[in-house]
mmCIF file of C-alpha atoms in Angstrom:
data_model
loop_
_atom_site.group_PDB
_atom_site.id
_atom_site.type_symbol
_atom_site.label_atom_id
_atom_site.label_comp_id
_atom_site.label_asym_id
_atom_site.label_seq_id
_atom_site.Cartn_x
_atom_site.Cartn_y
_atom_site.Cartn_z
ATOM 1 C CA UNK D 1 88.706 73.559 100.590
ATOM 2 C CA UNK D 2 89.946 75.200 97.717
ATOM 3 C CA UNK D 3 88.973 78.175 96.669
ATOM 4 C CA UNK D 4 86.806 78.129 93.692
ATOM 5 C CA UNK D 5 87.316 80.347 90.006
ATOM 6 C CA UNK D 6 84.118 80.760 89.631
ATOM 7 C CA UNK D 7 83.340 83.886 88.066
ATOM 8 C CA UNK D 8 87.265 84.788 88.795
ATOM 9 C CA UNK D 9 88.634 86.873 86.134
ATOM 10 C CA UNK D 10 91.755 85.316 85.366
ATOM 11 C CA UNK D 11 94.395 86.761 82.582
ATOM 12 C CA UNK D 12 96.771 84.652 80.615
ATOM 13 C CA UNK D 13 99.239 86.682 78.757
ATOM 14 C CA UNK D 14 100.403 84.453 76.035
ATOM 15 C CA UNK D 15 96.954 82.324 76.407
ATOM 16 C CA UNK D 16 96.684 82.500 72.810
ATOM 17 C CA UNK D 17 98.844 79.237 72.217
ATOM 18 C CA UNK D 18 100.435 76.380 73.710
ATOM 19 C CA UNK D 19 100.591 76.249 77.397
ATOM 20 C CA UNK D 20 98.974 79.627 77.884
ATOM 21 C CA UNK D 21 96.047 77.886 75.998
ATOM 22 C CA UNK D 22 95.948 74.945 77.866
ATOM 23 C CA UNK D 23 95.437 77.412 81.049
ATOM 24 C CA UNK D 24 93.023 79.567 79.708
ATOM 25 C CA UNK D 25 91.035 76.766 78.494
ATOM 26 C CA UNK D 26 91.451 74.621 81.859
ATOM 27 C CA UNK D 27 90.604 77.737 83.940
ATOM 28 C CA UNK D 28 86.799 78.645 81.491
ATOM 29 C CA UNK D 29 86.259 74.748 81.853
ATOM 30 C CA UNK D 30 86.468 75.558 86.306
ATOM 31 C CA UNK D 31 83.940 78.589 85.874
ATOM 32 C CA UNK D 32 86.350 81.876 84.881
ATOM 33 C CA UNK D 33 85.874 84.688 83.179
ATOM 34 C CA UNK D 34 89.103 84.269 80.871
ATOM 35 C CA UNK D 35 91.299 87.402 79.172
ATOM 36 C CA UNK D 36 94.063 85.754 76.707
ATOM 37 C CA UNK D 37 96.715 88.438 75.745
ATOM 38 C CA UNK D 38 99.303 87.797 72.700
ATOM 39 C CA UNK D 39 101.642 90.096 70.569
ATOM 40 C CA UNK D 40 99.629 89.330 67.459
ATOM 41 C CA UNK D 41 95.620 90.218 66.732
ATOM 42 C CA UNK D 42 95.485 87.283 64.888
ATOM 43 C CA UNK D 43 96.696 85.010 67.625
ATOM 44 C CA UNK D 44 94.401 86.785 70.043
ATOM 45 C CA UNK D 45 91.269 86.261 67.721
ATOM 46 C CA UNK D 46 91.550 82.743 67.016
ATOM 47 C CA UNK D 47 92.093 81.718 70.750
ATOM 48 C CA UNK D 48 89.173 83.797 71.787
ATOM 49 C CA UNK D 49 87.206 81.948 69.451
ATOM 50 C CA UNK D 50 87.942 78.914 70.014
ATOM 51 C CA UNK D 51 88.046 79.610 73.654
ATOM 52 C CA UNK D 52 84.168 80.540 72.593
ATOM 53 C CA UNK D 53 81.565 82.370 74.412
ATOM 54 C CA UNK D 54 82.661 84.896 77.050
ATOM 55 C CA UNK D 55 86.441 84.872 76.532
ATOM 56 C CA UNK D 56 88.534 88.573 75.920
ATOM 57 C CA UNK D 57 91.127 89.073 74.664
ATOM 58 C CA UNK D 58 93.428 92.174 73.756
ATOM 59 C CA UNK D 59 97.236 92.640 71.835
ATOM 60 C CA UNK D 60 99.607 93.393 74.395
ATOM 61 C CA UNK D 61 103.598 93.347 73.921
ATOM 62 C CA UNK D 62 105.454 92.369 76.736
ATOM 63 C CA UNK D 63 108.885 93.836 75.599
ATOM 64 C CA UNK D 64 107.033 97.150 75.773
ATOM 65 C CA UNK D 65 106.477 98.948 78.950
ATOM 66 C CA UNK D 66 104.142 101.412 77.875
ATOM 67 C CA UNK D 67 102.341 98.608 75.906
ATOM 68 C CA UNK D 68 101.482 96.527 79.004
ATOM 69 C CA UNK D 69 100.974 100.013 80.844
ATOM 70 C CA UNK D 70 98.216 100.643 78.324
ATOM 71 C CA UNK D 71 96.988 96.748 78.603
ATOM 72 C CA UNK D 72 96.458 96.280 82.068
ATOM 73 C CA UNK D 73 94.940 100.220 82.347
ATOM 74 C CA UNK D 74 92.201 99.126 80.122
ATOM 75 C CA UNK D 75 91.630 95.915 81.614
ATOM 76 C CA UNK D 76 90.407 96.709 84.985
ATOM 77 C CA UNK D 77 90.081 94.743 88.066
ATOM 78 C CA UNK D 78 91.527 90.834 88.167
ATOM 79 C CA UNK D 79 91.447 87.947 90.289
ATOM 80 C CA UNK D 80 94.462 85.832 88.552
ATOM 81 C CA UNK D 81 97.465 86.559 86.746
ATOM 82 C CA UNK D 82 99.284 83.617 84.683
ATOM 83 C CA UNK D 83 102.086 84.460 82.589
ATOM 84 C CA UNK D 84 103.400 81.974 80.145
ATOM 85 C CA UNK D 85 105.314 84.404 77.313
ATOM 86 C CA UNK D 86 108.355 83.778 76.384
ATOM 87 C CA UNK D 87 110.582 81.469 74.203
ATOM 88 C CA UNK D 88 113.214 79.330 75.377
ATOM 89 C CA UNK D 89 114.589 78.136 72.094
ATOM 90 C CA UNK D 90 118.426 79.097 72.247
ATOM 91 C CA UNK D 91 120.751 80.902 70.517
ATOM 92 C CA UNK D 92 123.130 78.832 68.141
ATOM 93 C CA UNK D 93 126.002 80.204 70.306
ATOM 94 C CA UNK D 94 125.550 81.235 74.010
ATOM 95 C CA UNK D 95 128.780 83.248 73.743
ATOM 96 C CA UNK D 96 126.664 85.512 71.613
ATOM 97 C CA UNK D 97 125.977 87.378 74.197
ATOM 98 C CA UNK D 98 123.866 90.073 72.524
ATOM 99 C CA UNK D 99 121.500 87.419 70.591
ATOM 100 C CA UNK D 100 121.392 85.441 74.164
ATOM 101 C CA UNK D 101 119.773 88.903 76.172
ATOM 102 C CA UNK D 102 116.080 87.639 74.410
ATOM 103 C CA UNK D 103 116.236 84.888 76.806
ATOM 104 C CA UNK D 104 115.736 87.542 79.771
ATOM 105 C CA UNK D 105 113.604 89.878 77.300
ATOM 106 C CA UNK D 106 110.039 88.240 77.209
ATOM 107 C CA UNK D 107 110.231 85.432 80.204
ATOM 108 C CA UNK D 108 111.651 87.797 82.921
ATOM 109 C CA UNK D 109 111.641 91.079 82.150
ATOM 110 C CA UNK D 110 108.401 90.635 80.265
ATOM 111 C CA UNK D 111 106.980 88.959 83.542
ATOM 112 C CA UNK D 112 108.353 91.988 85.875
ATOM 113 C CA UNK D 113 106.406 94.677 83.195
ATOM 114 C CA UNK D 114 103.083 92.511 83.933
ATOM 115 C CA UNK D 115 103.862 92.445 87.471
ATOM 116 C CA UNK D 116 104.361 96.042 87.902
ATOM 117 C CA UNK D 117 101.746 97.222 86.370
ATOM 118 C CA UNK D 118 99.237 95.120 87.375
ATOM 119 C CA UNK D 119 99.785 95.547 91.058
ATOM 120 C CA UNK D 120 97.369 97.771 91.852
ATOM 121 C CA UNK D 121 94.511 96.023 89.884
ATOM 122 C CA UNK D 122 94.408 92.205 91.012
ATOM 123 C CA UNK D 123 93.028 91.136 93.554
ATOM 124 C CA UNK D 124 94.174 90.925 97.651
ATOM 125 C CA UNK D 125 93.472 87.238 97.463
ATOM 126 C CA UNK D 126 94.278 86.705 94.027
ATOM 127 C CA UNK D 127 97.704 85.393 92.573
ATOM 128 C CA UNK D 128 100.704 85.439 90.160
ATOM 129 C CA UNK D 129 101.582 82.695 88.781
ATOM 130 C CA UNK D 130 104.477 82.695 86.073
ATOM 131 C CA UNK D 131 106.577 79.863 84.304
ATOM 132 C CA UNK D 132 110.162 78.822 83.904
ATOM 133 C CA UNK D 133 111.339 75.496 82.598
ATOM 134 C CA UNK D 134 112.645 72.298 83.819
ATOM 135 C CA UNK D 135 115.994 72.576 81.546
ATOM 136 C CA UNK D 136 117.029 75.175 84.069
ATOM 137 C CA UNK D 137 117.424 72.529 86.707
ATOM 138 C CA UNK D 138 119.523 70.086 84.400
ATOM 139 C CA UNK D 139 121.605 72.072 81.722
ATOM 140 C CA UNK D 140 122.455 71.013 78.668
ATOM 141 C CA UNK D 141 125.890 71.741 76.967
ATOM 142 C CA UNK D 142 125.695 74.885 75.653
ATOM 143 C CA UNK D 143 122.829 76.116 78.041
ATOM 144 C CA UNK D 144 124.061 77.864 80.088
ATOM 145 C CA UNK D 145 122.614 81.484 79.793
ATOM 146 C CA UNK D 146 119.040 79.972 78.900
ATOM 147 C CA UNK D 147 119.231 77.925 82.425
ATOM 148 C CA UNK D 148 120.348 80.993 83.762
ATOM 149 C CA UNK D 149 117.185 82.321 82.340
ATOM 150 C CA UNK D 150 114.823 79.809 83.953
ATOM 151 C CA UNK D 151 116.197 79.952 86.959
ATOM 152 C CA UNK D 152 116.313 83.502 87.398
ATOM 153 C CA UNK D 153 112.265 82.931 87.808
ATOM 154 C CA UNK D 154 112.399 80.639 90.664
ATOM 155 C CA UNK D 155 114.512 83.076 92.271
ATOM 156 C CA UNK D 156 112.136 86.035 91.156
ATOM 157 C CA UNK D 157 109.210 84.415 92.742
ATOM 158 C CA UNK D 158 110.499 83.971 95.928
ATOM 159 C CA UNK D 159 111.073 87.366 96.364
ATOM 160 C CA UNK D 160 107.613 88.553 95.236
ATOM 161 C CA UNK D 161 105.831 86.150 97.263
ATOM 162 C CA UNK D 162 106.984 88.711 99.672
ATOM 163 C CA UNK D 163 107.086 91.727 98.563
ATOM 164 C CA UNK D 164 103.551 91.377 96.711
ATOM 165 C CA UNK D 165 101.848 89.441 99.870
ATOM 166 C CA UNK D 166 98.807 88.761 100.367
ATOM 167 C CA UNK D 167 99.044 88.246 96.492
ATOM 168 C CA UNK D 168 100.020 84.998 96.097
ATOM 169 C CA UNK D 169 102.929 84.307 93.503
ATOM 170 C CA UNK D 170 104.470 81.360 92.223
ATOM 171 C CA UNK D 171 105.837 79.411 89.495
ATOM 172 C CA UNK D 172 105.456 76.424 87.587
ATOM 173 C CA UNK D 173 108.332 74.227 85.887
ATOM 174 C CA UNK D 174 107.003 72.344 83.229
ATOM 175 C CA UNK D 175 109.011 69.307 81.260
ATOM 176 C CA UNK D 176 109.037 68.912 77.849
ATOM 177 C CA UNK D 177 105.189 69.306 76.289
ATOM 178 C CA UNK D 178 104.025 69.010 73.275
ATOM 179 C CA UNK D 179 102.872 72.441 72.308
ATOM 180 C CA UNK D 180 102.121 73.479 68.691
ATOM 181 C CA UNK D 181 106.127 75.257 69.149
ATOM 182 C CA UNK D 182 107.457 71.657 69.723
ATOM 183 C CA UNK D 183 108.812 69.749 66.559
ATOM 184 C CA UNK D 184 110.763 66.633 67.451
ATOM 185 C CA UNK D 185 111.174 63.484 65.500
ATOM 186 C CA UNK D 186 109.283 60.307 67.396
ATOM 187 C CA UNK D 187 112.870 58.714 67.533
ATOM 188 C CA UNK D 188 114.119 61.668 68.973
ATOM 189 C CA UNK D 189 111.227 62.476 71.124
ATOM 190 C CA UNK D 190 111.753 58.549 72.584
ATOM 191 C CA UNK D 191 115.197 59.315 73.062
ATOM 192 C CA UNK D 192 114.643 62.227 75.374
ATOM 193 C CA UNK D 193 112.447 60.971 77.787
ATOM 194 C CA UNK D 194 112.989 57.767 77.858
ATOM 195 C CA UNK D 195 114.873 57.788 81.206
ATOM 196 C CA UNK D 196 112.515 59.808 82.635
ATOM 197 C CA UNK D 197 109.896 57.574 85.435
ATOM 198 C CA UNK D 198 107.073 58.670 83.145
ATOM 199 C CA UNK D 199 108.841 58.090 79.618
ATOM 200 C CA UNK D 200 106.581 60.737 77.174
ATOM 201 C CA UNK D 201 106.033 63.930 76.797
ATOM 202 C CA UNK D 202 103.165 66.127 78.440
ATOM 203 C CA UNK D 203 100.157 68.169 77.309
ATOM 204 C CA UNK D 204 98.949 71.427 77.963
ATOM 205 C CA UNK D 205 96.396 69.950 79.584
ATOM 206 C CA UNK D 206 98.133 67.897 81.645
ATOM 207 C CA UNK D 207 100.407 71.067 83.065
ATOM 208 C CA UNK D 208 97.661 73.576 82.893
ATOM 209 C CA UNK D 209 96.285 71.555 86.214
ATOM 210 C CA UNK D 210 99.105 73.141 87.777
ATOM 211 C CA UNK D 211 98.691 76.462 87.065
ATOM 212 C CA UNK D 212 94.712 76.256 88.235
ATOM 213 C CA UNK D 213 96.007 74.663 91.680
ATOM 214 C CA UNK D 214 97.953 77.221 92.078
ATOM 215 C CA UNK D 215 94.991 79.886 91.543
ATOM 216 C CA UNK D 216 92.631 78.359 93.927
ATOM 217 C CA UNK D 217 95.225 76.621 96.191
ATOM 218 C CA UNK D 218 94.990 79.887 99.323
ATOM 219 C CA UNK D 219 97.516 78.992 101.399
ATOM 220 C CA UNK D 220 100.617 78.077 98.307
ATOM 221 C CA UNK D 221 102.976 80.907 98.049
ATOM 222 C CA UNK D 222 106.380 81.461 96.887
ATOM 223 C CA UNK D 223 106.761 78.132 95.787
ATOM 224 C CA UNK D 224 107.220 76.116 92.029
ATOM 225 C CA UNK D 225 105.290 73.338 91.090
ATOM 226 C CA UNK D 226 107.376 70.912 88.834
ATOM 227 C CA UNK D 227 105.509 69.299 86.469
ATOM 228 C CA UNK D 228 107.736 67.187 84.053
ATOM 229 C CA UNK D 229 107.372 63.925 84.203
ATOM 230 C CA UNK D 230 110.210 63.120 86.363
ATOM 231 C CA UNK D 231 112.763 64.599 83.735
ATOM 232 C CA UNK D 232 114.992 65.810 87.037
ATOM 233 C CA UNK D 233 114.736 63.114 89.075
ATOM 234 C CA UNK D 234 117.472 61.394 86.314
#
């Protein structure tokens, strides 16, 4: 069976929007006792209540070491850690190499701050759970560094799954969904997935049912969930 997050503390760092909102929500919905961290109070006080009664939340800046120091030392003990920071828009010219180093900044490095410093609060049987993206597996012209990027995770994973055991860590891969960060024409939008075996776009919803498997699933480590609608099957 699997196990349940009842009562689990879980903390989404960038649960304040998008798919980190579509966790956070998912995961109070299955019985959790949900922390949402963001860069920005203002973020972090409109998930929270929305999220509504008995969700945290707390500022933390995941380009700053001493910031998430500070955030996880005040937080305490945890069951579940989902990280879903990060931005993969890219630069207008990968050969810009300086502009293209925020691709690492916030989804890797960002992920390795939380992971460090969090070690020695989460749980034994608790779990890691970070995100890449499905572009990484099928790059675009001109993509290069910001597959590089999402790929980099996958790779990441596998190696904590290791060295992090019996903390379970993986990764999901999500497609293109339709987060409040996602602006695309309907024409556009049709062109894009319209090769895919499911032709649409996904939800938060839809992908946060990934990230809660991989909280209660007990025996799922080192591994990444895709969760795209086919996009690389084409």
């Amino acid at each position: 069976m699997p196990d349940s997050l009842e009562g689990k503390r879980v903390v989404v760092i960038g649960g304040t929007s998008g798919i980190g909102f579509g966790v956070a929500e998912a995961a109070k919905a299955a019985g959790a006792r949900v922390v949402v961290g963001s860069s920005q109070q203002s973020k972090v006080d409109d998930a929270v209540a929305r999220l509504g009664t008995g969700a945290e939340g707390a500022v933390v800046d995941a380009s700053s070491e001493d910031n998430v120091a500070g955030f996880f030392a005040r937080l305490g003990g945890f069951d579940h850690l989902v990280y879903t920071a990060g931005d993969w828009d890219r630069p207008a010219d990968q050969w810009d190499l300086e502009a293209s180093q925020w691709i690492f900044r916030i989804r890797f490095w960002g992920a390795l701050r939380a992971i460090k410093h969090s070690r020695d609060t989460i749980a034994r049987d608790g779990s890691i759970t970070l995100t890449d993206g499905a572009a990484g597996r099928r790059p675009r012209p001109g993509g290069a560094i910001s597959s590089a990027g999402a790929m980099a995770i996958e790779n990441l994973v596998r190696g904590l799954a290791i060295d992090l055991a019996p903390v379970r860590v993986n990764c999901v891969c999500p497609g293109l969904i339709l987060t409040e960060a996602v602006r695309i024409a309907p024409e556009q939008l049709e062109r894009m997935t319209s090769r895919q075996p499911l032709p649409r776009a996904g939800t938060p919803r839809e992908v946060a049912e990934a990230y809660l498997y991989l909280m209660r699933g007990t025996y799922t480590t080192g591994d990444v969930l895709l969760v795209d609608g086919g996009f690389t099957l084409g």
